[in-house]
């Protein structure tokens, strides 16, 4: 006797379901009542019923059990409600944010994380106080953003002069300084020369080998330049980011080779002490302001750039860098 034929596999639709159908579904699922859902959506009850029927046809299974005086979600309906409700809430929240931002003046900045946290953000209060109607968005990451196409207005970058475009404005150069927590230094005999660093842990950038220019900010270069190239410290401590290196120095873990523009404020406040101040080391890196070509003429972007240049001037004074054009 031949085996019974298998039931036909239903054809599953793959096209997207209209958003209006989903809103009708959520309203009915929330109220478990077609009339209440229709009132919420400002539709007729029959219109909501047709949308639910169309949705069930699209999905291929019933989503509600319709009783004489009540409506009940099926298992499939409950599964869709749990997935759909938070998704539409996020969509509605995004739309609200877009509507709130419409017509507001804003400036979007791209830079790297350590510069944002150590130099830019601590100075932002003054700009916000003086320009309360300008919103600021900071996108901090290591990836280089294309200002021609990205949704940002300006970039703050660190590179050698040969790698920046013609519209980049110089903020300041870079020197390396040996810094430490004052209480760490108080617990040790005085440091009188580079050879004394052998008593300490040296905090080092851990991935300098990835970029040729970053090799110029290593302890090995500093030690070689100051005649103690074979010095071995008590131990090495490695981090990937400038902010982590400085945080470790603040915590008293050892001596850090820090970028002066990023620690000038900490030195001024006495949170860090410069060890061997006559032994700073120049690097080939320069900090730049790069306005985006599509945003440079907007008044709010120009205001932010003017403020940045004033902040850069203060940093140059703090690190002892001559003003542009001076020898």
mmCIF file of C-alpha atoms in Angstrom:
data_model
loop_
_atom_site.group_PDB
_atom_site.id
_atom_site.type_symbol
_atom_site.label_atom_id
_atom_site.label_comp_id
_atom_site.label_asym_id
_atom_site.label_seq_id
_atom_site.Cartn_x
_atom_site.Cartn_y
_atom_site.Cartn_z
ATOM 1 C CA UNK A 1 0.000 0.000 0.000
ATOM 2 C CA UNK A 2 1.605 3.314 -1.021
ATOM 3 C CA UNK A 3 2.550 5.788 1.715
ATOM 4 C CA UNK A 4 0.239 8.786 2.024
ATOM 5 C CA UNK A 5 1.437 11.855 0.210
ATOM 6 C CA UNK A 6 3.143 14.495 2.367
ATOM 7 C CA UNK A 7 1.127 17.680 2.851
ATOM 8 C CA UNK A 8 2.241 20.487 0.568
ATOM 9 C CA UNK A 9 4.769 22.912 2.030
ATOM 10 C CA UNK A 10 3.170 26.325 2.224
ATOM 11 C CA UNK A 11 4.801 29.039 0.198
ATOM 12 C CA UNK A 12 6.474 31.496 2.577
ATOM 13 C CA UNK A 13 6.456 35.124 1.565
ATOM 14 C CA UNK A 14 9.704 37.033 1.953
ATOM 15 C CA UNK A 15 8.717 40.608 1.138
ATOM 16 C CA UNK A 16 8.772 43.139 4.019
ATOM 17 C CA UNK A 17 5.552 43.767 5.918
ATOM 18 C CA UNK A 18 4.155 47.313 5.871
ATOM 19 C CA UNK A 19 4.908 49.247 9.064
ATOM 20 C CA UNK A 20 1.260 50.269 9.355
ATOM 21 C CA UNK A 21 0.293 46.621 9.736
ATOM 22 C CA UNK A 22 2.743 46.219 12.611
ATOM 23 C CA UNK A 23 1.371 49.280 14.399
ATOM 24 C CA UNK A 24 -2.142 47.916 14.099
ATOM 25 C CA UNK A 25 -0.935 44.555 15.391
ATOM 26 C CA UNK A 26 0.744 46.114 18.448
ATOM 27 C CA UNK A 27 -2.316 48.205 19.251
ATOM 28 C CA UNK A 28 -4.611 45.162 19.178
ATOM 29 C CA UNK A 29 -2.057 43.092 21.132
ATOM 30 C CA UNK A 30 -1.815 45.819 23.760
ATOM 31 C CA UNK A 31 -5.577 46.259 24.244
ATOM 32 C CA UNK A 32 -6.766 42.785 23.183
ATOM 33 C CA UNK A 33 -9.683 44.676 21.731
ATOM 34 C CA UNK A 34 -10.213 45.825 18.129
ATOM 35 C CA UNK A 35 -12.395 48.786 19.068
ATOM 36 C CA UNK A 36 -9.876 50.186 21.592
ATOM 37 C CA UNK A 37 -7.049 49.682 19.095
ATOM 38 C CA UNK A 38 -9.042 51.540 16.442
ATOM 39 C CA UNK A 39 -9.575 54.481 18.798
ATOM 40 C CA UNK A 40 -5.847 54.647 19.593
ATOM 41 C CA UNK A 41 -4.951 54.644 15.892
ATOM 42 C CA UNK A 42 -7.774 57.006 14.860
ATOM 43 C CA UNK A 43 -9.060 54.373 12.408
ATOM 44 C CA UNK A 44 -12.314 52.533 12.027
ATOM 45 C CA UNK A 45 -12.616 49.131 13.631
ATOM 46 C CA UNK A 46 -13.103 47.497 10.234
ATOM 47 C CA UNK A 47 -9.906 49.144 8.932
ATOM 48 C CA UNK A 48 -7.901 47.720 11.845
ATOM 49 C CA UNK A 49 -9.477 44.313 11.293
ATOM 50 C CA UNK A 50 -8.483 44.389 7.604
ATOM 51 C CA UNK A 51 -4.891 45.320 8.511
ATOM 52 C CA UNK A 52 -4.658 42.427 10.964
ATOM 53 C CA UNK A 53 -6.095 40.035 8.397
ATOM 54 C CA UNK A 54 -3.618 41.276 5.795
ATOM 55 C CA UNK A 55 -0.771 40.862 8.289
ATOM 56 C CA UNK A 56 -1.821 37.296 9.085
ATOM 57 C CA UNK A 57 -1.903 36.575 5.361
ATOM 58 C CA UNK A 58 1.612 37.985 4.992
ATOM 59 C CA UNK A 59 3.021 36.087 7.969
ATOM 60 C CA UNK A 60 1.175 32.889 7.103
ATOM 61 C CA UNK A 61 -0.236 32.022 10.544
ATOM 62 C CA UNK A 62 -3.017 33.368 12.794
ATOM 63 C CA UNK A 63 -1.810 35.952 15.288
ATOM 64 C CA UNK A 64 -5.029 36.293 17.316
ATOM 65 C CA UNK A 65 -7.745 33.958 18.530
ATOM 66 C CA UNK A 66 -11.021 35.787 18.076
ATOM 67 C CA UNK A 67 -13.641 34.912 20.663
ATOM 68 C CA UNK A 68 -17.162 36.308 20.957
ATOM 69 C CA UNK A 69 -16.258 38.992 23.459
ATOM 70 C CA UNK A 70 -12.480 38.819 23.627
ATOM 71 C CA UNK A 71 -9.294 38.631 21.578
ATOM 72 C CA UNK A 72 -6.332 36.471 22.553
ATOM 73 C CA UNK A 73 -2.781 36.341 21.175
ATOM 74 C CA UNK A 74 -1.640 33.065 19.659
ATOM 75 C CA UNK A 75 1.828 31.732 20.420
ATOM 76 C CA UNK A 76 3.098 33.217 17.154
ATOM 77 C CA UNK A 77 1.422 36.516 17.980
ATOM 78 C CA UNK A 78 3.096 36.654 21.386
ATOM 79 C CA UNK A 79 6.479 35.904 19.833
ATOM 80 C CA UNK A 80 6.087 38.738 17.339
ATOM 81 C CA UNK A 81 4.878 41.165 20.003
ATOM 82 C CA UNK A 82 7.962 40.544 22.170
ATOM 83 C CA UNK A 83 10.273 41.127 19.212
ATOM 84 C CA UNK A 84 8.414 44.017 17.628
ATOM 85 C CA UNK A 85 7.487 46.247 20.568
ATOM 86 C CA UNK A 86 11.062 47.258 21.572
ATOM 87 C CA UNK A 87 12.075 47.656 17.922
ATOM 88 C CA UNK A 88 9.296 50.144 17.198
ATOM 89 C CA UNK A 89 9.983 51.941 20.483
ATOM 90 C CA UNK A 90 13.598 52.479 19.391
ATOM 91 C CA UNK A 91 12.424 53.681 15.987
ATOM 92 C CA UNK A 92 9.965 56.130 17.547
ATOM 93 C CA UNK A 93 12.669 57.381 19.945
ATOM 94 C CA UNK A 94 15.033 57.997 17.040
ATOM 95 C CA UNK A 95 12.339 59.936 15.183
ATOM 96 C CA UNK A 96 11.720 62.064 18.279
ATOM 97 C CA UNK A 97 15.417 62.870 18.509
ATOM 98 C CA UNK A 98 15.555 63.829 14.838
ATOM 99 C CA UNK A 99 12.533 66.090 15.250
ATOM 100 C CA UNK A 100 13.992 67.715 18.368
ATOM 101 C CA UNK A 101 17.290 68.343 16.592
ATOM 102 C CA UNK A 102 15.661 69.822 13.506
ATOM 103 C CA UNK A 103 16.530 73.485 13.237
ATOM 104 C CA UNK A 104 19.101 73.384 16.041
ATOM 105 C CA UNK A 105 22.683 74.476 15.451
ATOM 106 C CA UNK A 106 25.244 71.756 16.041
ATOM 107 C CA UNK A 107 28.903 70.893 15.500
ATOM 108 C CA UNK A 108 30.139 67.328 15.071
ATOM 109 C CA UNK A 109 33.801 66.603 15.808
ATOM 110 C CA UNK A 110 35.848 63.514 15.062
ATOM 111 C CA UNK A 111 39.053 62.872 17.006
ATOM 112 C CA UNK A 112 40.815 60.062 18.842
ATOM 113 C CA UNK A 113 39.750 58.942 22.292
ATOM 114 C CA UNK A 114 42.743 60.066 24.367
ATOM 115 C CA UNK A 115 42.738 63.556 22.893
ATOM 116 C CA UNK A 116 38.987 63.877 23.442
ATOM 117 C CA UNK A 117 39.144 62.827 27.086
ATOM 118 C CA UNK A 118 42.423 64.532 28.050
ATOM 119 C CA UNK A 119 42.346 67.808 26.115
ATOM 120 C CA UNK A 120 38.994 68.574 24.478
ATOM 121 C CA UNK A 121 36.353 67.510 26.995
ATOM 122 C CA UNK A 122 37.929 69.245 30.055
ATOM 123 C CA UNK A 123 37.732 72.547 28.138
ATOM 124 C CA UNK A 124 34.206 72.161 26.779
ATOM 125 C CA UNK A 125 32.393 73.817 29.675
ATOM 126 C CA UNK A 126 33.519 77.285 28.637
ATOM 127 C CA UNK A 127 32.316 76.882 25.050
ATOM 128 C CA UNK A 128 28.970 75.490 26.171
ATOM 129 C CA UNK A 129 28.538 78.333 28.633
ATOM 130 C CA UNK A 130 29.288 80.949 25.983
ATOM 131 C CA UNK A 131 27.266 79.198 23.240
ATOM 132 C CA UNK A 132 24.256 77.557 24.914
ATOM 133 C CA UNK A 133 22.380 77.237 21.616
ATOM 134 C CA UNK A 134 25.029 75.078 19.884
ATOM 135 C CA UNK A 135 24.889 71.317 20.344
ATOM 136 C CA UNK A 136 28.173 69.380 20.289
ATOM 137 C CA UNK A 137 28.693 65.784 19.169
ATOM 138 C CA UNK A 138 32.106 64.168 19.686
ATOM 139 C CA UNK A 139 32.899 60.995 17.762
ATOM 140 C CA UNK A 140 36.046 59.557 19.380
ATOM 141 C CA UNK A 141 37.788 56.631 17.720
ATOM 142 C CA UNK A 142 40.983 55.520 16.043
ATOM 143 C CA UNK A 143 39.550 55.295 12.523
ATOM 144 C CA UNK A 144 40.310 58.188 10.173
ATOM 145 C CA UNK A 145 37.027 59.687 8.970
ATOM 146 C CA UNK A 146 36.607 61.029 5.444
ATOM 147 C CA UNK A 147 35.395 64.598 5.915
ATOM 148 C CA UNK A 148 34.106 64.684 2.344
ATOM 149 C CA UNK A 149 31.455 62.063 3.043
ATOM 150 C CA UNK A 150 31.094 61.579 6.818
ATOM 151 C CA UNK A 151 28.457 63.275 8.949
ATOM 152 C CA UNK A 152 31.035 65.356 10.845
ATOM 153 C CA UNK A 153 32.045 69.011 10.607
ATOM 154 C CA UNK A 154 35.694 68.998 11.623
ATOM 155 C CA UNK A 155 38.518 66.722 12.701
ATOM 156 C CA UNK A 156 41.180 67.053 15.382
ATOM 157 C CA UNK A 157 44.149 64.941 14.382
ATOM 158 C CA UNK A 158 47.777 64.213 15.184
ATOM 159 C CA UNK A 159 50.174 63.574 12.322
ATOM 160 C CA UNK A 160 53.369 64.725 10.678
ATOM 161 C CA UNK A 161 53.001 67.905 8.577
ATOM 162 C CA UNK A 162 53.484 66.070 5.283
ATOM 163 C CA UNK A 163 50.300 64.056 5.840
ATOM 164 C CA UNK A 164 47.781 66.869 6.300
ATOM 165 C CA UNK A 165 45.860 68.737 3.639
ATOM 166 C CA UNK A 166 46.155 72.404 2.698
ATOM 167 C CA UNK A 167 43.238 73.510 4.885
ATOM 168 C CA UNK A 168 44.559 72.040 8.150
ATOM 169 C CA UNK A 169 45.343 74.575 10.870
ATOM 170 C CA UNK A 170 48.200 73.882 13.256
ATOM 171 C CA UNK A 171 47.241 73.766 16.920
ATOM 172 C CA UNK A 172 50.554 72.903 18.599
ATOM 173 C CA UNK A 173 53.520 70.615 18.381
ATOM 174 C CA UNK A 174 54.456 67.822 20.717
ATOM 175 C CA UNK A 175 57.140 67.230 23.304
ATOM 176 C CA UNK A 176 57.563 64.250 25.571
ATOM 177 C CA UNK A 177 58.155 64.755 29.269
ATOM 178 C CA UNK A 178 58.852 62.333 32.102
ATOM 179 C CA UNK A 179 56.034 62.676 34.643
ATOM 180 C CA UNK A 180 55.090 60.983 37.883
ATOM 181 C CA UNK A 181 52.794 61.231 40.856
ATOM 182 C CA UNK A 182 54.225 63.603 43.499
ATOM 183 C CA UNK A 183 53.711 61.059 46.263
ATOM 184 C CA UNK A 184 55.608 58.403 44.298
ATOM 185 C CA UNK A 185 58.557 60.766 43.988
ATOM 186 C CA UNK A 186 58.332 61.634 47.699
ATOM 187 C CA UNK A 187 58.814 57.971 48.565
ATOM 188 C CA UNK A 188 62.108 57.717 46.625
ATOM 189 C CA UNK A 189 65.507 59.404 46.724
ATOM 190 C CA UNK A 190 65.684 62.453 44.428
ATOM 191 C CA UNK A 191 65.993 61.875 40.689
ATOM 192 C CA UNK A 192 69.026 63.822 39.558
ATOM 193 C CA UNK A 193 69.720 62.290 36.132
ATOM 194 C CA UNK A 194 68.461 59.800 33.559
ATOM 195 C CA UNK A 195 70.365 56.909 35.183
ATOM 196 C CA UNK A 196 68.159 57.221 38.284
ATOM 197 C CA UNK A 197 65.171 55.999 36.275
ATOM 198 C CA UNK A 198 66.448 52.436 36.736
ATOM 199 C CA UNK A 199 64.856 52.493 40.209
ATOM 200 C CA UNK A 200 61.348 52.898 38.791
ATOM 201 C CA UNK A 201 58.741 51.156 36.726
ATOM 202 C CA UNK A 202 58.586 52.792 33.298
ATOM 203 C CA UNK A 203 55.106 53.086 31.787
ATOM 204 C CA UNK A 204 55.258 52.528 28.059
ATOM 205 C CA UNK A 205 53.072 52.667 24.954
ATOM 206 C CA UNK A 206 52.444 49.053 24.021
ATOM 207 C CA UNK A 207 51.738 49.210 20.284
ATOM 208 C CA UNK A 208 54.200 51.831 19.043
ATOM 209 C CA UNK A 209 55.646 49.311 16.579
ATOM 210 C CA UNK A 210 52.447 49.494 14.507
ATOM 211 C CA UNK A 211 53.165 53.029 13.276
ATOM 212 C CA UNK A 212 56.656 54.317 12.436
ATOM 213 C CA UNK A 213 55.908 57.779 13.833
ATOM 214 C CA UNK A 214 54.814 56.354 17.179
ATOM 215 C CA UNK A 215 58.258 54.852 17.672
ATOM 216 C CA UNK A 216 59.333 58.430 18.376
ATOM 217 C CA UNK A 217 57.277 58.456 21.609
ATOM 218 C CA UNK A 218 58.884 55.389 23.194
ATOM 219 C CA UNK A 219 61.084 55.166 26.247
ATOM 220 C CA UNK A 220 63.811 53.476 24.205
ATOM 221 C CA UNK A 221 64.181 56.591 22.046
ATOM 222 C CA UNK A 222 64.168 58.873 25.118
ATOM 223 C CA UNK A 223 66.762 56.728 26.894
ATOM 224 C CA UNK A 224 68.980 56.577 23.813
ATOM 225 C CA UNK A 225 68.780 60.336 23.257
ATOM 226 C CA UNK A 226 69.862 60.940 26.868
ATOM 227 C CA UNK A 227 72.827 58.573 26.872
ATOM 228 C CA UNK A 228 71.367 55.635 28.824
ATOM 229 C CA UNK A 229 70.195 53.447 25.968
ATOM 230 C CA UNK A 230 70.995 50.207 27.819
ATOM 231 C CA UNK A 231 69.165 51.151 31.006
ATOM 232 C CA UNK A 232 66.811 48.503 32.375
ATOM 233 C CA UNK A 233 64.050 49.770 34.671
ATOM 234 C CA UNK A 234 62.654 47.928 37.657
ATOM 235 C CA UNK A 235 59.901 46.717 35.338
ATOM 236 C CA UNK A 236 57.921 47.751 32.253
ATOM 237 C CA UNK A 237 54.208 48.520 32.251
ATOM 238 C CA UNK A 238 52.481 48.709 28.857
ATOM 239 C CA UNK A 239 49.255 50.398 27.722
ATOM 240 C CA UNK A 240 47.761 51.127 24.313
ATOM 241 C CA UNK A 241 46.358 54.617 24.915
ATOM 242 C CA UNK A 242 47.862 57.868 26.140
ATOM 243 C CA UNK A 243 45.024 58.299 28.615
ATOM 244 C CA UNK A 244 45.774 54.933 30.224
ATOM 245 C CA UNK A 245 49.463 55.783 30.510
ATOM 246 C CA UNK A 246 48.708 59.038 32.324
ATOM 247 C CA UNK A 247 46.097 57.426 34.569
ATOM 248 C CA UNK A 248 48.677 54.843 35.579
ATOM 249 C CA UNK A 249 51.179 57.599 36.417
ATOM 250 C CA UNK A 250 48.538 59.452 38.447
ATOM 251 C CA UNK A 251 47.951 56.243 40.402
ATOM 252 C CA UNK A 252 51.661 56.065 41.279
ATOM 253 C CA UNK A 253 52.489 52.961 39.243
ATOM 254 C CA UNK A 254 55.679 54.422 37.823
ATOM 255 C CA UNK A 255 57.157 57.067 35.544
ATOM 256 C CA UNK A 256 55.355 57.887 32.305
ATOM 257 C CA UNK A 257 56.682 59.399 29.122
ATOM 258 C CA UNK A 258 53.755 61.727 28.499
ATOM 259 C CA UNK A 259 52.742 64.015 25.662
ATOM 260 C CA UNK A 260 53.050 67.530 27.023
ATOM 261 C CA UNK A 261 49.920 69.021 25.362
ATOM 262 C CA UNK A 262 47.816 66.322 27.039
ATOM 263 C CA UNK A 263 49.245 66.652 30.560
ATOM 264 C CA UNK A 264 49.932 70.401 30.811
ATOM 265 C CA UNK A 265 46.807 70.956 32.918
ATOM 266 C CA UNK A 266 47.629 68.062 35.265
ATOM 267 C CA UNK A 267 51.121 69.496 35.747
ATOM 268 C CA UNK A 268 49.731 72.971 36.417
ATOM 269 C CA UNK A 269 47.354 71.575 39.056
ATOM 270 C CA UNK A 270 50.132 69.602 40.744
ATOM 271 C CA UNK A 271 48.486 66.243 40.073
ATOM 272 C CA UNK A 272 51.638 65.234 38.191
ATOM 273 C CA UNK A 273 55.230 66.409 38.546
ATOM 274 C CA UNK A 274 57.658 66.718 35.659
ATOM 275 C CA UNK A 275 60.756 64.666 36.384
ATOM 276 C CA UNK A 276 63.991 65.986 34.834
ATOM 277 C CA UNK A 277 62.329 69.041 33.220
ATOM 278 C CA UNK A 278 65.447 69.823 31.209
ATOM 279 C CA UNK A 279 65.142 66.512 29.363
ATOM 280 C CA UNK A 280 62.049 66.972 27.227
ATOM 281 C CA UNK A 281 62.122 65.371 23.793
ATOM 282 C CA UNK A 282 60.543 66.710 20.598
ATOM 283 C CA UNK A 283 58.508 64.396 18.371
ATOM 284 C CA UNK A 284 57.646 64.832 14.676
ATOM 285 C CA UNK A 285 53.914 64.803 15.451
ATOM 286 C CA UNK A 286 51.775 67.943 15.264
ATOM 287 C CA UNK A 287 48.170 68.466 16.369
ATOM 288 C CA UNK A 288 45.833 69.839 13.712
ATOM 289 C CA UNK A 289 42.370 71.285 13.266
ATOM 290 C CA UNK A 290 40.890 70.172 9.947
ATOM 291 C CA UNK A 291 37.547 71.806 8.987
ATOM 292 C CA UNK A 292 35.227 69.751 6.802
ATOM 293 C CA UNK A 293 34.751 71.194 3.290
ATOM 294 C CA UNK A 294 30.959 71.052 3.527
ATOM 295 C CA UNK A 295 30.771 72.722 6.950
ATOM 296 C CA UNK A 296 33.548 75.310 7.135
ATOM 297 C CA UNK A 297 31.297 78.273 6.270
ATOM 298 C CA UNK A 298 28.607 77.563 8.887
ATOM 299 C CA UNK A 299 28.629 80.168 11.649
ATOM 300 C CA UNK A 300 28.524 77.628 14.475
ATOM 301 C CA UNK A 301 31.465 75.680 13.013
ATOM 302 C CA UNK A 302 33.450 78.889 12.617
ATOM 303 C CA UNK A 303 32.676 79.821 16.238
ATOM 304 C CA UNK A 304 33.870 76.446 17.474
ATOM 305 C CA UNK A 305 37.051 76.617 15.375
ATOM 306 C CA UNK A 306 37.833 80.119 16.699
ATOM 307 C CA UNK A 307 37.368 78.846 20.248
ATOM 308 C CA UNK A 308 39.620 75.846 19.550
ATOM 309 C CA UNK A 309 42.384 78.097 18.257
ATOM 310 C CA UNK A 310 42.223 80.178 21.446
ATOM 311 C CA UNK A 311 42.465 76.999 23.514
ATOM 312 C CA UNK A 312 45.441 75.909 21.425
ATOM 313 C CA UNK A 313 47.156 79.225 22.099
ATOM 314 C CA UNK A 314 46.735 78.655 25.842
ATOM 315 C CA UNK A 315 48.204 75.164 25.499
ATOM 316 C CA UNK A 316 51.207 76.507 23.574
ATOM 317 C CA UNK A 317 51.871 78.945 26.409
ATOM 318 C CA UNK A 318 51.507 76.179 28.995
ATOM 319 C CA UNK A 319 54.052 73.911 27.307
ATOM 320 C CA UNK A 320 56.437 76.735 26.458
ATOM 321 C CA UNK A 321 56.016 76.533 22.700
ATOM 322 C CA UNK A 322 56.778 79.763 20.785
ATOM 323 C CA UNK A 323 53.867 81.495 19.071
ATOM 324 C CA UNK A 324 53.575 80.913 15.309
ATOM 325 C CA UNK A 325 56.096 82.981 13.386
ATOM 326 C CA UNK A 326 58.444 83.394 16.379
ATOM 327 C CA UNK A 327 61.882 81.814 16.524
#
